[in-house]
Amino acid sequence: VYKLTRAAWPHMRANKYGRIVNVASAAGLYGNFGQANYSTAKLGILGLSKTLAREGESKNIVVNCIAPLAGSRMTATVMPEEMVNALRPEFVAPVVAYLCHESCETTGQVFEIGAGWVAQLRWQRAKGGILPFGDTSPEACAAMWDKVTDFDDEPEFPESTTDTFPPVTGALEIYAQEAAKSKL
């Protein structure tokens, strides 16, 4: 994936146009027993795709990733034959064709596909918690763990690395205020 993209990228940049659809897997998105190496590689492809989408935005290069559930030699070892035969490439091809079409502006996304069903995935983050000033113990972490894992209280939907900064800088501001109070 990387070598092919690297070879094509300069031509796409020069033409100010390109479409790339990479293939990940549900094993990469969610993990799968006995497939640590495969899952790692497939999630890495998603990371590459999201990075290329950002780099290509200004040059009209659209990059997306699909995670198809399709009949293949690999899935034939873990699925009933009828299911493998039903999960035909004909269900995946139209999605790939659309993502490659000049009218498609969607970029940096991942789509699960199977048997005619298609869905975009997104990251969701809990609002989180902040360790008490001066207490970096595991017990302090345990005490706020409900906040760390609470998706009911206004979850966030980060889309880039810059979305990490607001909660982190917010925590730093709180720590600065607490440090100032402790000096009084």
Tab-separated table of C-alpha atoms in Angstrom:
chain	number	residue	atom	x	y	z
A	1	VAL	CA	0.000	0.000	0.000
A	2	TYR	CA	2.716	2.443	1.006
A	3	LYS	CA	4.999	1.764	-1.969
A	4	LEU	CA	2.180	1.992	-4.521
A	5	THR	CA	0.908	5.216	-2.976
A	6	ARG	CA	4.407	6.675	-2.852
A	7	ALA	CA	4.868	5.929	-6.561
A	8	ALA	CA	1.522	7.461	-7.552
A	9	TRP	CA	1.528	10.441	-5.174
A	10	PRO	CA	3.844	12.796	-7.129
A	11	HIS	CA	1.739	12.304	-10.262
A	12	MET	CA	-1.480	13.033	-8.385
A	13	ARG	CA	0.068	16.153	-6.836
A	14	ALA	CA	1.300	17.348	-10.233
A	15	ASN	CA	-2.152	16.821	-11.756
A	16	LYS	CA	-3.909	18.316	-8.707
A	17	TYR	CA	-6.239	15.337	-8.721
A	18	GLY	CA	-6.330	11.840	-7.339
A	19	ARG	CA	-8.433	9.197	-5.701
A	20	ILE	CA	-7.167	6.459	-3.388
A	21	VAL	CA	-9.209	3.781	-1.660
A	22	ASN	CA	-7.255	1.565	0.703
A	23	VAL	CA	-8.491	-1.654	2.249
A	24	ALA	CA	-8.520	-2.159	6.011
A	25	SER	CA	-10.481	-4.785	7.891
A	26	ALA	CA	-12.878	-5.143	10.792
A	27	ALA	CA	-10.004	-7.021	12.451
A	28	GLY	CA	-8.009	-3.796	12.312
A	29	LEU	CA	-10.897	-1.643	13.490
A	30	TYR	CA	-11.997	-3.832	16.380
A	31	GLY	CA	-9.276	-6.443	16.887
A	32	ASN	CA	-9.789	-10.150	16.379
A	33	PHE	CA	-8.623	-13.172	18.318
A	34	GLY	CA	-5.569	-14.822	16.796
A	35	GLN	CA	-4.948	-12.026	14.287
A	36	ALA	CA	-2.644	-9.594	16.101
A	37	ASN	CA	-0.276	-9.166	13.146
A	38	TYR	CA	-3.081	-8.834	10.591
A	39	SER	CA	-5.062	-6.441	12.791
A	40	THR	CA	-1.998	-4.258	13.348
A	41	ALA	CA	-1.294	-3.998	9.634
A	42	LYS	CA	-4.903	-3.228	8.732
A	43	LEU	CA	-5.284	-0.469	11.329
A	44	GLY	CA	-1.960	0.937	10.122
A	45	ILE	CA	-3.478	1.224	6.665
A	46	LEU	CA	-6.281	3.327	8.137
A	47	GLY	CA	-3.736	5.618	9.814
A	48	LEU	CA	-1.868	5.988	6.520
A	49	SER	CA	-5.138	6.748	4.706
A	50	LYS	CA	-6.173	9.436	7.198
A	51	THR	CA	-2.732	11.062	6.982
A	52	LEU	CA	-2.737	11.008	3.179
A	53	ALA	CA	-6.234	12.518	3.164
A	54	ARG	CA	-4.949	15.491	5.167
A	55	GLU	CA	-1.880	15.864	2.960
A	56	GLY	CA	-3.933	15.589	-0.216
A	57	GLU	CA	-6.745	18.020	0.641
A	58	SER	CA	-5.095	21.045	-0.927
A	59	LYS	CA	-4.301	19.105	-4.120
A	60	ASN	CA	-7.766	17.605	-4.694
A	61	ILE	CA	-6.513	14.164	-3.700
A	62	VAL	CA	-9.236	12.226	-1.913
A	63	VAL	CA	-8.219	9.258	0.222
A	64	ASN	CA	-10.585	6.890	1.997
A	65	CYS	CA	-10.481	3.419	3.464
A	66	ILE	CA	-12.917	0.536	3.309
A	67	ALA	CA	-13.269	-2.383	5.700
A	68	PRO	CA	-15.206	-4.917	3.660
A	69	LEU	CA	-16.715	-8.134	4.892
A	70	ALA	CA	-16.301	-10.152	1.738
A	71	GLY	CA	-16.027	-13.751	0.681
A	72	SER	CA	-12.379	-14.655	0.138
A	73	ARG	CA	-9.918	-17.487	0.630
A	74	MET	CA	-9.205	-16.083	4.081
A	75	THR	CA	-12.850	-15.805	5.188
A	76	ALA	CA	-13.599	-19.228	3.686
A	77	THR	CA	-11.609	-20.725	6.557
A	78	VAL	CA	-13.891	-19.210	9.216
A	79	MET	CA	-17.305	-18.759	7.561
A	80	PRO	CA	-19.896	-21.160	6.179
A	81	GLU	CA	-19.604	-21.657	2.413
A	82	GLU	CA	-23.068	-20.142	1.774
A	83	MET	CA	-22.039	-16.919	3.515
A	84	VAL	CA	-18.703	-16.724	1.694
A	85	ASN	CA	-20.551	-17.142	-1.604
A	86	ALA	CA	-23.137	-14.492	-0.656
A	87	LEU	CA	-20.518	-11.877	0.300
A	88	ARG	CA	-19.574	-11.169	-3.289
A	89	PRO	CA	-17.287	-8.401	-4.552
A	90	GLU	CA	-20.258	-6.971	-6.434
A	91	PHE	CA	-21.360	-5.461	-3.119
A	92	VAL	CA	-18.008	-3.750	-2.552
A	93	ALA	CA	-17.250	-2.523	-6.078
A	94	PRO	CA	-19.954	0.200	-6.287
A	95	VAL	CA	-18.732	1.789	-3.054
A	96	VAL	CA	-15.139	1.830	-4.292
A	97	ALA	CA	-16.278	3.227	-7.661
A	98	TYR	CA	-18.187	6.042	-5.942
A	99	LEU	CA	-15.287	6.883	-3.616
A	100	CYS	CA	-13.077	7.143	-6.729
A	101	HIS	CA	-15.549	9.248	-8.696
A	102	GLU	CA	-14.699	12.878	-9.369
A	103	SER	CA	-17.934	14.007	-7.686
A	104	CYS	CA	-17.009	12.347	-4.380
A	105	GLU	CA	-15.549	14.906	-1.970
A	106	THR	CA	-15.539	12.656	1.095
A	107	THR	CA	-11.987	12.163	2.313
A	108	GLY	CA	-10.205	10.700	5.309
A	109	GLN	CA	-13.031	8.363	6.232
A	110	VAL	CA	-13.470	4.649	6.766
A	111	PHE	CA	-16.478	2.635	5.648
A	112	GLU	CA	-17.596	-0.835	6.659
A	113	ILE	CA	-19.165	-2.793	3.801
A	114	GLY	CA	-20.902	-6.142	3.568
A	115	ALA	CA	-23.710	-7.722	1.539
A	116	GLY	CA	-24.972	-4.363	0.263
A	117	TRP	CA	-24.770	-2.621	3.657
A	118	VAL	CA	-22.431	0.399	3.874
A	119	ALA	CA	-21.715	2.592	6.893
A	120	GLN	CA	-19.209	5.306	7.737
A	121	LEU	CA	-17.405	4.955	11.052
A	122	ARG	CA	-16.241	7.762	13.302
A	123	TRP	CA	-14.219	8.090	16.464
A	124	GLN	CA	-16.053	8.999	19.639
A	125	ARG	CA	-14.407	10.162	22.839
A	126	ALA	CA	-15.797	10.440	26.339
A	127	LYS	CA	-15.576	13.876	27.938
A	128	GLY	CA	-12.980	12.435	30.300
A	129	GLY	CA	-11.683	13.367	33.703
A	130	ILE	CA	-8.745	15.271	35.147
A	131	LEU	CA	-6.496	13.882	37.837
A	132	PRO	CA	-6.611	15.993	40.992
A	133	PHE	CA	-3.774	18.514	41.201
A	134	GLY	CA	-0.789	16.927	42.879
A	135	ASP	CA	-2.210	13.405	42.909
A	136	THR	CA	-0.947	11.197	40.118
A	137	SER	CA	-1.618	7.942	41.932
A	138	PRO	CA	-3.425	4.938	40.462
A	139	GLU	CA	-6.028	5.449	43.193
A	140	ALA	CA	-6.771	8.963	41.903
A	141	CYS	CA	-7.165	7.530	38.427
A	142	ALA	CA	-9.511	4.838	39.741
A	143	ALA	CA	-11.591	7.471	41.563
A	144	MET	CA	-12.306	9.332	38.328
A	145	TRP	CA	-12.580	6.272	36.078
A	146	ASP	CA	-16.362	6.653	35.720
A	147	LYS	CA	-15.770	10.043	34.037
A	148	VAL	CA	-13.043	8.600	31.812
A	149	THR	CA	-15.421	5.962	30.470
A	150	ASP	CA	-18.713	7.932	30.456
A	151	PHE	CA	-20.023	8.358	26.908
A	152	ASP	CA	-23.416	9.657	28.118
A	153	ASP	CA	-22.117	13.091	29.178
A	154	GLU	CA	-21.725	14.998	25.906
A	155	PRO	CA	-19.294	12.724	24.041
A	156	GLU	CA	-16.933	14.352	21.577
A	157	PHE	CA	-16.122	13.347	18.016
A	158	PRO	CA	-12.453	14.152	17.376
A	159	GLU	CA	-11.379	14.309	13.756
A	160	SER	CA	-7.723	15.299	13.968
A	161	THR	CA	-4.744	15.407	16.285
A	162	THR	CA	-5.514	19.072	16.987
A	163	ASP	CA	-8.754	17.945	18.644
A	164	THR	CA	-6.586	16.484	21.415
A	165	PHE	CA	-5.294	19.886	22.499
A	166	PRO	CA	-8.434	21.539	23.994
A	167	PRO	CA	-8.979	19.001	26.802
A	168	VAL	CA	-5.237	18.777	27.496
A	169	THR	CA	-4.761	22.556	27.611
A	170	GLY	CA	-7.906	22.757	29.751
A	171	ALA	CA	-6.292	20.389	32.240
A	172	LEU	CA	-3.089	22.455	32.182
A	173	GLU	CA	-5.089	25.620	32.946
A	174	ILE	CA	-6.756	23.926	35.898
A	175	TYR	CA	-3.368	22.742	37.182
A	176	ALA	CA	-1.930	26.256	36.788
A	177	GLN	CA	-4.829	27.712	38.788
A	178	GLU	CA	-4.406	25.065	41.495
A	179	ALA	CA	-0.633	25.691	41.615
A	180	ALA	CA	-1.256	29.432	42.006
A	181	LYS	CA	-3.723	28.788	44.848
A	182	SER	CA	-1.275	26.503	46.641
A	183	LYS	CA	1.382	29.258	46.623
A	184	LEU	CA	-0.931	31.697	48.421
